[in-house]
Coordinates of C-alpha atoms in Angstrom, one line a residue:
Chain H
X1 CA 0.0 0.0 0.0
X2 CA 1.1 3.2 -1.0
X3 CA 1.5 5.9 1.9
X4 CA 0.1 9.4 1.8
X5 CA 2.0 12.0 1.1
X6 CA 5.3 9.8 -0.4
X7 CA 5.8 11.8 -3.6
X8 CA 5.0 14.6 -1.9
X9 CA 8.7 16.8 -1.4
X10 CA 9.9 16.4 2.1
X11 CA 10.6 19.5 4.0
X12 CA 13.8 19.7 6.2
X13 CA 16.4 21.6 6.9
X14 CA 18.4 21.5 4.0
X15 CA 16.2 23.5 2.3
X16 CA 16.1 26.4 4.5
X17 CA 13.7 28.1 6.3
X18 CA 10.8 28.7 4.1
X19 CA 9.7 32.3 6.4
X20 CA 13.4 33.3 5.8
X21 CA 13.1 33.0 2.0
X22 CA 10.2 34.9 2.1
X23 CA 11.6 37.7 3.3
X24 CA 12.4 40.2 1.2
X25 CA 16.2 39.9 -0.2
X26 CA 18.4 42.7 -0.2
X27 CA 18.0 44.4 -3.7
X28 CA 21.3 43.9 -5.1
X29 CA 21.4 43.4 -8.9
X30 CA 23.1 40.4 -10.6
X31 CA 26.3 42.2 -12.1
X32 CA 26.9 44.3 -8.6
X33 CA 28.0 40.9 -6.8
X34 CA 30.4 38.5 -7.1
X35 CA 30.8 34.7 -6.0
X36 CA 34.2 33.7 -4.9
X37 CA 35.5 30.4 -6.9
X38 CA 37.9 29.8 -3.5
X39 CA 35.2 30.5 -0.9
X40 CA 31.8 30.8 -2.5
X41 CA 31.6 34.0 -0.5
X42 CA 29.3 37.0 -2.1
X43 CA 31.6 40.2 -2.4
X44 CA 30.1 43.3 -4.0
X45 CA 32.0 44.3 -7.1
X46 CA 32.2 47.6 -5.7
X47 CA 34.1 46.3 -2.5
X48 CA 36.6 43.9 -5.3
X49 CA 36.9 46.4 -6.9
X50 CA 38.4 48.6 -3.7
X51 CA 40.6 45.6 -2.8
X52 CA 42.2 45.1 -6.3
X53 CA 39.8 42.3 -7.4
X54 CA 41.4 40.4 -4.2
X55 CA 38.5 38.0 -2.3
X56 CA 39.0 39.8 1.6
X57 CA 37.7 36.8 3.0
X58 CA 40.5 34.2 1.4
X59 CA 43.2 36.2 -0.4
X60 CA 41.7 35.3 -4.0
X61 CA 42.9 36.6 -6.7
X62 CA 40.4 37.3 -9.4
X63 CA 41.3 37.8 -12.9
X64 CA 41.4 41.7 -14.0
X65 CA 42.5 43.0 -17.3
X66 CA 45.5 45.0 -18.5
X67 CA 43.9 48.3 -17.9
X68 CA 43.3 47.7 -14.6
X69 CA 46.6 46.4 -13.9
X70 CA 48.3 49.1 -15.5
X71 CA 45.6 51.5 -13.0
X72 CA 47.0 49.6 -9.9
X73 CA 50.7 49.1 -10.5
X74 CA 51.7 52.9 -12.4
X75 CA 51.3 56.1 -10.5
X76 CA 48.3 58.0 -12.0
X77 CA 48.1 60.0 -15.1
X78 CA 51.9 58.4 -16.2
X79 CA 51.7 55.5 -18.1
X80 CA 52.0 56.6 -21.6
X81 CA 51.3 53.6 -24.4
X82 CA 53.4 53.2 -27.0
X83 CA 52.7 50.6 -30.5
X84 CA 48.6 50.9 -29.0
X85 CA 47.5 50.5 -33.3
X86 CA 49.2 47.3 -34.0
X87 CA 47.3 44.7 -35.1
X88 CA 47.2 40.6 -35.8
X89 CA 46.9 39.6 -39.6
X90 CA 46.1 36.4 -41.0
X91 CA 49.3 35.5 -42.4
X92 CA 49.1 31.8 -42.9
X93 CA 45.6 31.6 -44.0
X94 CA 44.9 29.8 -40.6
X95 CA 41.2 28.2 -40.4
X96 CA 38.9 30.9 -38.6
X97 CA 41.8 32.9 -37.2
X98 CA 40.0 36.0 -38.6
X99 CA 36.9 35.5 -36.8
X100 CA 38.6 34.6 -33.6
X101 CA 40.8 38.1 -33.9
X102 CA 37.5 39.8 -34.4
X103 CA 36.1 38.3 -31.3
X104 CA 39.0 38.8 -29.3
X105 CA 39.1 42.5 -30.3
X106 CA 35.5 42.5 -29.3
X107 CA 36.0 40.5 -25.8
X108 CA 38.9 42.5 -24.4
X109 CA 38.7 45.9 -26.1
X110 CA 42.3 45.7 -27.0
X111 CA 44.1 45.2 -30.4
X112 CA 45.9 42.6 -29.5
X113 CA 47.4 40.9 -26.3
X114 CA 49.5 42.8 -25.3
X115 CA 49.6 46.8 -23.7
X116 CA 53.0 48.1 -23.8
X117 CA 54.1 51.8 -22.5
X118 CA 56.1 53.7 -20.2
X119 CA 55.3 55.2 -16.8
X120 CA 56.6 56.0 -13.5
X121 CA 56.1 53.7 -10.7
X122 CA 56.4 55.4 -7.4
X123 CA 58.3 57.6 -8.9
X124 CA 60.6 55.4 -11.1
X125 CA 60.5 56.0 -14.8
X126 CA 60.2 52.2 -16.1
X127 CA 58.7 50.6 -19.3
X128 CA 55.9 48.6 -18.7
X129 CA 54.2 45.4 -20.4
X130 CA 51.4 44.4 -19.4
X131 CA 49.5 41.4 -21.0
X132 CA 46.0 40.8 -21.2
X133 CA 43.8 37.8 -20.6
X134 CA 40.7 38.7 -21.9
X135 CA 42.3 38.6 -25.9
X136 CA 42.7 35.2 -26.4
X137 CA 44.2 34.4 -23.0
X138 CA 47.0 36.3 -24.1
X139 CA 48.5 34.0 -26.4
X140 CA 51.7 34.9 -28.2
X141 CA 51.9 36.2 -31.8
X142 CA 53.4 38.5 -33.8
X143 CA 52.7 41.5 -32.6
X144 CA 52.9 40.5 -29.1
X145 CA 56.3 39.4 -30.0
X146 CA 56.7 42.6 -32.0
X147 CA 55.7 45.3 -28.8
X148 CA 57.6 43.4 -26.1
X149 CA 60.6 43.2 -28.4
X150 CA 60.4 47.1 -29.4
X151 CA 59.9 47.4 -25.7
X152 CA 62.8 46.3 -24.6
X153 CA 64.9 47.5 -27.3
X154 CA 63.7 51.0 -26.0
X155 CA 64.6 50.2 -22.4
X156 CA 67.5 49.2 -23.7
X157 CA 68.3 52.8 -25.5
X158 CA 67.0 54.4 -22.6
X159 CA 68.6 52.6 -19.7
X160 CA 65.0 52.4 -18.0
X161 CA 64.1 49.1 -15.9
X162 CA 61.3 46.9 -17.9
X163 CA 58.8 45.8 -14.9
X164 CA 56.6 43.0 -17.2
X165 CA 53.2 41.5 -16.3
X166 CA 52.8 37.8 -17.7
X167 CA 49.4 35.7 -18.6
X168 CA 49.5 33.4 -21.5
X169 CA 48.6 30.4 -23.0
X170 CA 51.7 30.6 -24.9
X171 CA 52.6 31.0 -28.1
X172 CA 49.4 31.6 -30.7
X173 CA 48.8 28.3 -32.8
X174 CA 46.8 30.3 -35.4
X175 CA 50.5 32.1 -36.5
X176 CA 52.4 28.8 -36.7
X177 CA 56.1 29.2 -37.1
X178 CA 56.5 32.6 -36.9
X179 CA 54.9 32.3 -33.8
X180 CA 57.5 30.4 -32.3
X181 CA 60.4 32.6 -33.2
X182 CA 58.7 35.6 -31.4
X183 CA 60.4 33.9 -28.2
X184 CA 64.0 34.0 -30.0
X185 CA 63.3 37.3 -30.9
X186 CA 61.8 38.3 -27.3
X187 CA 64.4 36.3 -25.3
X188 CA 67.1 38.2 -28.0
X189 CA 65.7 41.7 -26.8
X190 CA 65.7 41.0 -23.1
X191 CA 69.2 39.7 -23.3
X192 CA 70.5 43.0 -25.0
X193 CA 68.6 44.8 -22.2
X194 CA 70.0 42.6 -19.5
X195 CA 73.7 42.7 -21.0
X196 CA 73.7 46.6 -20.8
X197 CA 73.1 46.3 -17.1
X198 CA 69.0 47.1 -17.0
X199 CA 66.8 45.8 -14.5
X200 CA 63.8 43.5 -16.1
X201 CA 60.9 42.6 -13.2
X202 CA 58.5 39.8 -13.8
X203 CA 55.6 39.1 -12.5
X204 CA 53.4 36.3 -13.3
X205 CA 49.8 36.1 -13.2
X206 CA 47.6 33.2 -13.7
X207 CA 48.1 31.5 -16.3
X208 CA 51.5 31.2 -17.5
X209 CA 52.2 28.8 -19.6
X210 CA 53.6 28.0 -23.1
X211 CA 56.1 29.7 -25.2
X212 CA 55.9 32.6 -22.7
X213 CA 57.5 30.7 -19.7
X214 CA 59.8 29.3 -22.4
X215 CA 60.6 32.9 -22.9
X216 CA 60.5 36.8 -21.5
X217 CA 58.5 35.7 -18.7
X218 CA 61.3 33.5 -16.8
X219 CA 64.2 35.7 -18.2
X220 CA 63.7 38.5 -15.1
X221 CA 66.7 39.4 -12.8
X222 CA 64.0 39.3 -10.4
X223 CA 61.1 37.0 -11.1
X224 CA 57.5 36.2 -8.8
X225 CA 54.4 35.5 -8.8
X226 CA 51.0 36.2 -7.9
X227 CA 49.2 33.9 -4.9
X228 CA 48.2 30.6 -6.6
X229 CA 49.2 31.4 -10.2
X230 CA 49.5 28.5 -12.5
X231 CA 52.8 28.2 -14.3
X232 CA 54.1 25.8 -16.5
X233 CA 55.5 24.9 -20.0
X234 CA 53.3 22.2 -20.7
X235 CA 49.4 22.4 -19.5
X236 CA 48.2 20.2 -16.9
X237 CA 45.6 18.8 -19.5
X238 CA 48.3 18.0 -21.4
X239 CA 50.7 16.6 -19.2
X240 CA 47.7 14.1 -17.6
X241 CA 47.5 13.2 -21.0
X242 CA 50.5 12.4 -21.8
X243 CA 52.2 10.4 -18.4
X244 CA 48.5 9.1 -17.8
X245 CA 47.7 9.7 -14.0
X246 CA 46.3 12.6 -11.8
X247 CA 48.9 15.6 -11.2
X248 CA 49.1 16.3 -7.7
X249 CA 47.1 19.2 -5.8
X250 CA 49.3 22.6 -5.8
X251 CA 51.1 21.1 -8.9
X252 CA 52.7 23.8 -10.8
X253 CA 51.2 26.6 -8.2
X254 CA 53.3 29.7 -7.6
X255 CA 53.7 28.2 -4.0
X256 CA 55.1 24.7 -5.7
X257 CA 57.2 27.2 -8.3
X258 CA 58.7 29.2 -5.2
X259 CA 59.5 25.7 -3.2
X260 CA 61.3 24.3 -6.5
X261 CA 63.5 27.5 -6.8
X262 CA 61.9 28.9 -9.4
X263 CA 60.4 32.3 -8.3
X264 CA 62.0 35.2 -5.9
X265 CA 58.3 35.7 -4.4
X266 CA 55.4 35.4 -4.3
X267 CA 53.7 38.8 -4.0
X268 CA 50.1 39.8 -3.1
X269 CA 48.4 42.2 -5.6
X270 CA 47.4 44.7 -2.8
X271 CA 51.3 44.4 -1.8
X272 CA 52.9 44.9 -5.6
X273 CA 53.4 48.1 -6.0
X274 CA 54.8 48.4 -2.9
X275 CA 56.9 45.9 -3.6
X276 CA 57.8 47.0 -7.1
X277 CA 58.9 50.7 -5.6
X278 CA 60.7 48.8 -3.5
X279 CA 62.8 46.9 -5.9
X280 CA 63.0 50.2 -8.0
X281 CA 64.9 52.0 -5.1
X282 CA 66.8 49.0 -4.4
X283 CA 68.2 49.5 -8.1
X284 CA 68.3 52.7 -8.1
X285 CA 71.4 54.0 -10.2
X286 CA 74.0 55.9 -7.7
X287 CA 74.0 59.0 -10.6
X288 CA 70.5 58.8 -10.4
X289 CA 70.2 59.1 -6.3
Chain N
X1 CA 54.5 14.9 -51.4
X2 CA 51.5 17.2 -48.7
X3 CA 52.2 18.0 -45.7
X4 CA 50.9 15.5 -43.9
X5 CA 53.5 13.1 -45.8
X6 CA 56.7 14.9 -44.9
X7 CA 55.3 14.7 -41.1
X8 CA 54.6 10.8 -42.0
X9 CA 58.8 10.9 -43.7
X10 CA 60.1 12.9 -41.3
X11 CA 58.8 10.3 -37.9
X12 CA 59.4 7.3 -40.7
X13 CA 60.5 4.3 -38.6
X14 CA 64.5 3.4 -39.7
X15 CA 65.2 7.4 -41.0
X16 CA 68.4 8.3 -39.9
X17 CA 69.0 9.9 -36.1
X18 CA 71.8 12.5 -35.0
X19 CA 74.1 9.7 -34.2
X20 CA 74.1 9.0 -37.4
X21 CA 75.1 12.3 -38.9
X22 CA 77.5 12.6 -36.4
X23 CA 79.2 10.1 -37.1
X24 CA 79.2 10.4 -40.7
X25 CA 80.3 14.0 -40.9
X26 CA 82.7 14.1 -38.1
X27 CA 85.5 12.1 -36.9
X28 CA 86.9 11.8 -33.5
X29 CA 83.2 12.5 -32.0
X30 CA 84.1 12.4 -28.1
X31 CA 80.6 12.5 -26.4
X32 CA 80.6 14.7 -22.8
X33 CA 77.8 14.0 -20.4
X34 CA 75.6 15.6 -17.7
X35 CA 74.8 18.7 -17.0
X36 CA 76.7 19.6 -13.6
X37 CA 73.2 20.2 -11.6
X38 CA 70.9 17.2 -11.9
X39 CA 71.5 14.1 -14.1
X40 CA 72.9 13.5 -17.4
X41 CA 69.4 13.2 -20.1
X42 CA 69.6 10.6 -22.7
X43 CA 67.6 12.5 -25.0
X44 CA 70.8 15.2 -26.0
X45 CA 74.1 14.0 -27.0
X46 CA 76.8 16.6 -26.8
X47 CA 80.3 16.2 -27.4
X48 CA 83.3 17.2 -29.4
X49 CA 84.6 16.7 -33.2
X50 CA 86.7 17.3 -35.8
X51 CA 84.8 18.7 -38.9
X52 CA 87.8 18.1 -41.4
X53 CA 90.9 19.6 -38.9
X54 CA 88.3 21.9 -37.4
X55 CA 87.2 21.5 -33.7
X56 CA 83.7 21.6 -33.4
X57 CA 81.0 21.6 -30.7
X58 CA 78.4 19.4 -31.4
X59 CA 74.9 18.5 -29.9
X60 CA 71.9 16.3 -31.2
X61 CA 68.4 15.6 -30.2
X62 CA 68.7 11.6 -30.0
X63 CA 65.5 9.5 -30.4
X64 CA 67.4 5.7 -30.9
X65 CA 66.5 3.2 -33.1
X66 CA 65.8 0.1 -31.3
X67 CA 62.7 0.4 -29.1
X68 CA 65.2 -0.4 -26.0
X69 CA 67.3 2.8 -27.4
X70 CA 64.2 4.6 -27.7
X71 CA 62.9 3.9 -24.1
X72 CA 66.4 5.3 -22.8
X73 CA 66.9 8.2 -25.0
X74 CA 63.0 9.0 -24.2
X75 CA 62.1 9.2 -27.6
X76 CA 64.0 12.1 -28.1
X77 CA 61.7 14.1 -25.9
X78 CA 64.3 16.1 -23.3
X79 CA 64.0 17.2 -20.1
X80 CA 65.6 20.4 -18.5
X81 CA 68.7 19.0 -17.6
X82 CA 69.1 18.5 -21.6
X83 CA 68.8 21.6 -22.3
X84 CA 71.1 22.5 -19.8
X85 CA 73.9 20.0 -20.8
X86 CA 73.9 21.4 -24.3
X87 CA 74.2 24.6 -22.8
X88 CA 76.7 23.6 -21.1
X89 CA 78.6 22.4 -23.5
X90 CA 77.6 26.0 -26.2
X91 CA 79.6 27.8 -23.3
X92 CA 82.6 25.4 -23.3
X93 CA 82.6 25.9 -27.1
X94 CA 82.5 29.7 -26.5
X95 CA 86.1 29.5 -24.4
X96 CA 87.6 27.5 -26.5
X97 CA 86.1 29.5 -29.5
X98 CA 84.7 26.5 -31.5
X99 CA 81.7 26.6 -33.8
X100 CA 78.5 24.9 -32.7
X101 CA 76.6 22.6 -34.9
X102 CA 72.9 21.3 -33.3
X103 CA 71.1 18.4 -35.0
X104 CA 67.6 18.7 -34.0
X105 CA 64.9 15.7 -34.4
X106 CA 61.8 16.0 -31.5
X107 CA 58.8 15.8 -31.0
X108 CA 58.8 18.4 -28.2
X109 CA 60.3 19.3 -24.4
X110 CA 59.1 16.4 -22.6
X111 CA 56.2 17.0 -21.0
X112 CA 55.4 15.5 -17.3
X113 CA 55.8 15.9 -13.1
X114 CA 59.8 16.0 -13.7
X115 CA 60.3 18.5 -16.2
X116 CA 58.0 20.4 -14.6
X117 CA 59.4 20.2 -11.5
X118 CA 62.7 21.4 -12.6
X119 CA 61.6 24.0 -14.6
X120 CA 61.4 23.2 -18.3
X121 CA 60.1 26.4 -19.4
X122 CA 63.0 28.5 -17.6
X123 CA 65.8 25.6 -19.1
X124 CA 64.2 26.9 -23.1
X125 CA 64.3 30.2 -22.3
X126 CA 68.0 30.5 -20.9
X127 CA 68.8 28.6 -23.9
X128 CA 66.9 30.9 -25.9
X129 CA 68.8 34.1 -24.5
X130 CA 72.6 32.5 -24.3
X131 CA 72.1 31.3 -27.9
X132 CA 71.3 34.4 -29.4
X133 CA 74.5 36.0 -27.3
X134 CA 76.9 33.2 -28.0
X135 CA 80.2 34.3 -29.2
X136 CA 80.7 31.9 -32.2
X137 CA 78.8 30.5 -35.0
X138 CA 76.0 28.4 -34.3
X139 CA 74.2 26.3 -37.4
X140 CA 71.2 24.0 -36.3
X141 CA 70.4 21.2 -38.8
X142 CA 66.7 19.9 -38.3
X143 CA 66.8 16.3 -39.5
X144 CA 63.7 14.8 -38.3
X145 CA 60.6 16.4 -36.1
X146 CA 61.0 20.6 -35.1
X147 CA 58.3 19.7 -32.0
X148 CA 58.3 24.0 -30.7
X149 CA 60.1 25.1 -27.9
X150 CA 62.0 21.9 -27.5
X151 CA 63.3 22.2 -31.2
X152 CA 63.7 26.2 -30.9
X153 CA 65.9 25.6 -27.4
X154 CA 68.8 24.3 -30.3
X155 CA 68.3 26.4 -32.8
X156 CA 68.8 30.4 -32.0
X157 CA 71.5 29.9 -35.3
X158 CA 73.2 31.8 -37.1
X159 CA 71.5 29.4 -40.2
X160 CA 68.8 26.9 -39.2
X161 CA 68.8 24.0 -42.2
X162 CA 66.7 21.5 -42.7
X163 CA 66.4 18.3 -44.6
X164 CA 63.7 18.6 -47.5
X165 CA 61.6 15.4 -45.2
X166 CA 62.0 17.5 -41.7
X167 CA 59.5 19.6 -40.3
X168 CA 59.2 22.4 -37.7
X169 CA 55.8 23.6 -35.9
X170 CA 54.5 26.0 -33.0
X171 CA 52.4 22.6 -32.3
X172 CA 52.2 19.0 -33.3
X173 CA 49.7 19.0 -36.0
X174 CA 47.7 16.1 -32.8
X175 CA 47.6 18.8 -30.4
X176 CA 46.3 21.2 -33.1
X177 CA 43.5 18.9 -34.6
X178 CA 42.4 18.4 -30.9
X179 CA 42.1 22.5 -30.3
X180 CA 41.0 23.6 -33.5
X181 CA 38.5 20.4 -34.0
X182 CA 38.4 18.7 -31.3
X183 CA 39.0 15.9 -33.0
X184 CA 43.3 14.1 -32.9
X185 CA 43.2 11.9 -35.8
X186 CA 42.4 14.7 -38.1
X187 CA 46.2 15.4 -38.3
X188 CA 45.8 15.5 -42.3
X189 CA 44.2 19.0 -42.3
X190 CA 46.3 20.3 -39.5
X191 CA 49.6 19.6 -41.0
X192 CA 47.9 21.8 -44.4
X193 CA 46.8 24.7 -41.5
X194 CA 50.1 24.6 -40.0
X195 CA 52.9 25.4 -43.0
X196 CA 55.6 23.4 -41.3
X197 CA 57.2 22.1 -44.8
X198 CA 60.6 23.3 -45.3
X199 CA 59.2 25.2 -48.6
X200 CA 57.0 26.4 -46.1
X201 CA 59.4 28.1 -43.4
X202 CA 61.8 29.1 -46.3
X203 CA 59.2 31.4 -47.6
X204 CA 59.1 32.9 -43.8
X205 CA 62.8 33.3 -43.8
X206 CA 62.5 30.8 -40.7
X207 CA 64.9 28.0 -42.8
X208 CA 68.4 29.5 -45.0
X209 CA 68.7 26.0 -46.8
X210 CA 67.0 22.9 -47.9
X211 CA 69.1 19.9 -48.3
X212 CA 67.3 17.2 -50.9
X213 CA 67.2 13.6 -49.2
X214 CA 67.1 12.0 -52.9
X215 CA 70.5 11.0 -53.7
X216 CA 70.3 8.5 -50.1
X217 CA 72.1 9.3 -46.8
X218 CA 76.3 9.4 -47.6
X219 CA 75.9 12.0 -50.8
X220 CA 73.4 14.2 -48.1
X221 CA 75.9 14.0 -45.4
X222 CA 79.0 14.5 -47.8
X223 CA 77.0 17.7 -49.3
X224 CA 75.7 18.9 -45.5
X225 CA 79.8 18.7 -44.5
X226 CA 80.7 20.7 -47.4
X227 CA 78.5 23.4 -46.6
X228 CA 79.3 23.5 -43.0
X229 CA 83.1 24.2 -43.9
X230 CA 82.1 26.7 -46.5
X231 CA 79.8 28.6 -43.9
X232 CA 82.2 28.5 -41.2
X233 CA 84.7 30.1 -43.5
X234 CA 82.8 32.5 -44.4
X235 CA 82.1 33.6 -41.1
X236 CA 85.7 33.7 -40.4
X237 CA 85.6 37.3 -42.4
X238 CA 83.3 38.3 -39.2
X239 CA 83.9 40.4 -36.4
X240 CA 82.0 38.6 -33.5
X241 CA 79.8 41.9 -33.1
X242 CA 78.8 41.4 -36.5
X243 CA 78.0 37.8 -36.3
X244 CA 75.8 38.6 -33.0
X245 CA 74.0 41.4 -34.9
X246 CA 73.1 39.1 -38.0
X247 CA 71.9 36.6 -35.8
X248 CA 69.7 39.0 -33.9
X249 CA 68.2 40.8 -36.9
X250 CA 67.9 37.4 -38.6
X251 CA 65.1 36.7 -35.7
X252 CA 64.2 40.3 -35.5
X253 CA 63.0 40.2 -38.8
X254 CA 61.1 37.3 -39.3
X255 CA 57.1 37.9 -39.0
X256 CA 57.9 41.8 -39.4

């Protein structure tokens, strides 16, 4: 015999207080609150905003785009861009590489995936790089390869310190080959600038990976991190594909990076430009001081 | 022949390794391990020979030939401390002011918890910068597979060549297929998207020469030899600052 009642959906407490959901909810609109991934807290945009795009509850870093970086890390009303009308071509006829540029312009308001300038940073004049995630996760081509190169060649002529922000999926597949030799011809320009004695800061942001950690990005006198950043050469996708078992938790982590002995820090966005000024004085030239 | 066939040629079962040309262009090959930090990687041989009565540095990307070879020389897939042994033996080639000759046949940097761990992407890119600084003449030879940054790590030359059956690609035209399509076996079309032929990169000014495989293995290495010698003597009418610039605006330019 069939009870009473049996399909009908149990109440308990799981499910909340059903007087509590009917009170009213404070009116806060969908776009003016956040969810952290780390801590599923609800942060209003307005206070990420404040703190950097930093969860205050568990350190997270959210993702933020080169403008804002460039906002946070260069004293205001400095940072003058430089190459800002470069743009990606088709050169190998690559399948739907057009489109994808188009939607990448559209996606990140940028020309391309990289914002190079110069600025002062607490007072410092440096060049400044800045790379941007939201333009096709910042993947290497030509004329990111192009900017950071003329970049550095200007540091170079200058004599200015290069302080470089990092987030790629590496070198850009739709460029083929010439692709690849953007890191020779990065890694060239950063060793011209290093030989004449410059300072080159790197900091990288989640992701690194690719033909940018196989290049500029690891090629710092001074090179950390932001909290939790992956970076890598090789993917972890790819590299649980390949040896065929589960990568351990924290694997390639700026924490696991710093333990191996491959980063000088790891630095906190709130605490970076602090940090950067820092370094800057540290290096300061004695005809400069 | 498409692309898709010279990838086929250039992985062919039986084709020739850099042991091979090393030993059939150079005498007196004295092989130098390890690179002073970790271990010594199967994958790269280094050593030192005599290219007719010139001492020469020279380093290969080593996949084997029997599958026991194979297993030991990782299928020619290196690991940091690779990289860092040919390194290694660039900057003993730079004291003792000998040129540098790479053979390059991989499929990529090895991938997995190891290489990882000891930074693989940090090992290219100090090869990357050192190279293109190196105070001698550097030619790279790519015999075989150009698998990215793994082939790029040995070849920031002077002159890259490549045999008309080698290829070199940003990605293995697997790993494309499964971005672009989502879809690995459809290596066919991906080795077409990626122009990765040697006619290909020639027309980028990626490649300087392209040696024909026709006339069988001996003739090749006999003709590779002769241009070696004739390139190092050319160079010899080089200041060093002039053979660093070309080598810089040779990369500078490419894509520009």
């Amino acid at each position: 015999m069939i009870k009473r009642g049996l399909f009908k959906n149990p109440k308990n407490q799981l499910e909340g207080n059903p007087k509590l959901s009917r009170t009213p909810a404070p009116c806060v609109a969908d776009e003016m609150c956040v969810t952290c991934p780390s801590c599923k807290k609800t942060i209003l945009t307005s206070e990420l905003s404040e703190n950097l795009s930093v969860c205050q509850t568990c350190g997270y870093h959210f993702r933020i785009n080169a403008r804002q970086r460039i906002n946070i890390i260069s004293d205001a009303n400095t940072f003058c861009e430089i190459d800002q009308d470069m743009i990606s071509q088709n050169r190998i006829d690559f399948p739907e590489y057009d489109k994808k540029l188009k939607n990448a312009r559209l996606d990140s308001a940028e020309k391309d995936a990289v914002v190079c300038g110069t600025c002062k940073i607490g007072g410092y004049d440096c060049c400044l790089f800045v790379m941007e995630p939201y333009f096709m996760m910042g993947s290497m081509g030509i004329v990111v390869g192009e900017k950071i190169t003329r970049l550095f060649e200007m540091a170079t002529e200058k004599s200015l310190p290069v302080v470089g922000f990092t987030v790629s999926g590496g070198a850009r597949m739709q460029e083929g080959i010439l692709s690849l030799m953007q890191m020779a011809k990065t890694s060239g320009a950063v060793k011209r600038h290093n030989d004449a004695g410059n300072l080159y800061i790197g900091v990288l942001t989640d992701p690194t990976t690719g033909g940018v950690t196989a290049s500029f990005a690891t090629e710092g006198d001074i090179v950390v991190a932001e909290p939790s950043a992956l970076i890598g050469f090789a993917g972890p996708r790819v590299i649980e594909q390949t040896i065929r078992q589960k990568l351990p938790q924290g694997f390639q982590r700026a924490e696991f990076l710093l333990e191996k002995g491959f980063l000088d820090a790891i630095v906190d966005r709130r605490e970076q430009k602090k940090y950067l000024v820092r370094l800057l004085y540290l290096h300061e030239k004695a005809e400069q001081a | 022949m498409n692309a898709y066939d010279k990838v086929r040629a250039a992985r062919a079962k039986g084709r020739p390794t850099s042991i091979d040309y090393i030993n059939q262009i150079f005498t007196k090959f004295t092989e130098l391990h390890g690179d002073r930090r970790f271990s010594d990687d199967k994958a790269i041989i280094a050593g030192i020979a005599k290219l007719d009565d010139m001492s020469v540095t020279v380093i290969g990307i080593e996949k084997g030939h029997s599958t026991k070879e194979k297993v030991s020389r990782n299928f020619g897939s290196a690991h940091p401390e690779g990289y860092r042994k040919a390194l290694r033996q660039m900057k003993l080639a730079e004291k003792f002011k000998r040129p540098v000759i790479c053979f390059v046949d991989t499929a990529g940097a090895f991938c997995g918890i190891g290489a990882e761990e000891r930074g693989q992407g940090q090992a290219i890119a100090e090869n990357l910068m050192e190279m293109m600084a190196l105070r001698v003449p550097v030619i790279s030879i790519f015999i075989g597979e150009g698998g990215s940054g793994g082939a790029l790590a040995l070849s920031v030359a002077d002159e890259v060549w490549m045999l008309e059956n080698s290829v070199y690609s940003v990605i293995s035209p697997e790993g494309c297929a499964s971005i672009l399509w989502k879809d690995s076996s459809k290596t066919k079309e991906a080795s077409e998207c990626l122009k990765l032929t040697a006619e290909d990169l020639y027309s980028f000014g990626v490649t300087e020469r392209i040696f024909s495989e026709k006339a069988g293995f001996e003739p090749l290495c006999e003709e590779i030899k002769n241009q070696l010698i004739a390139t190092f003597h050319r160079n010899n009418s080089l200041t060093t600052e002039e053979l660093l610039d070309n080598r810089y605006r040779k990369f500078r330019k490419i894509g520009g």
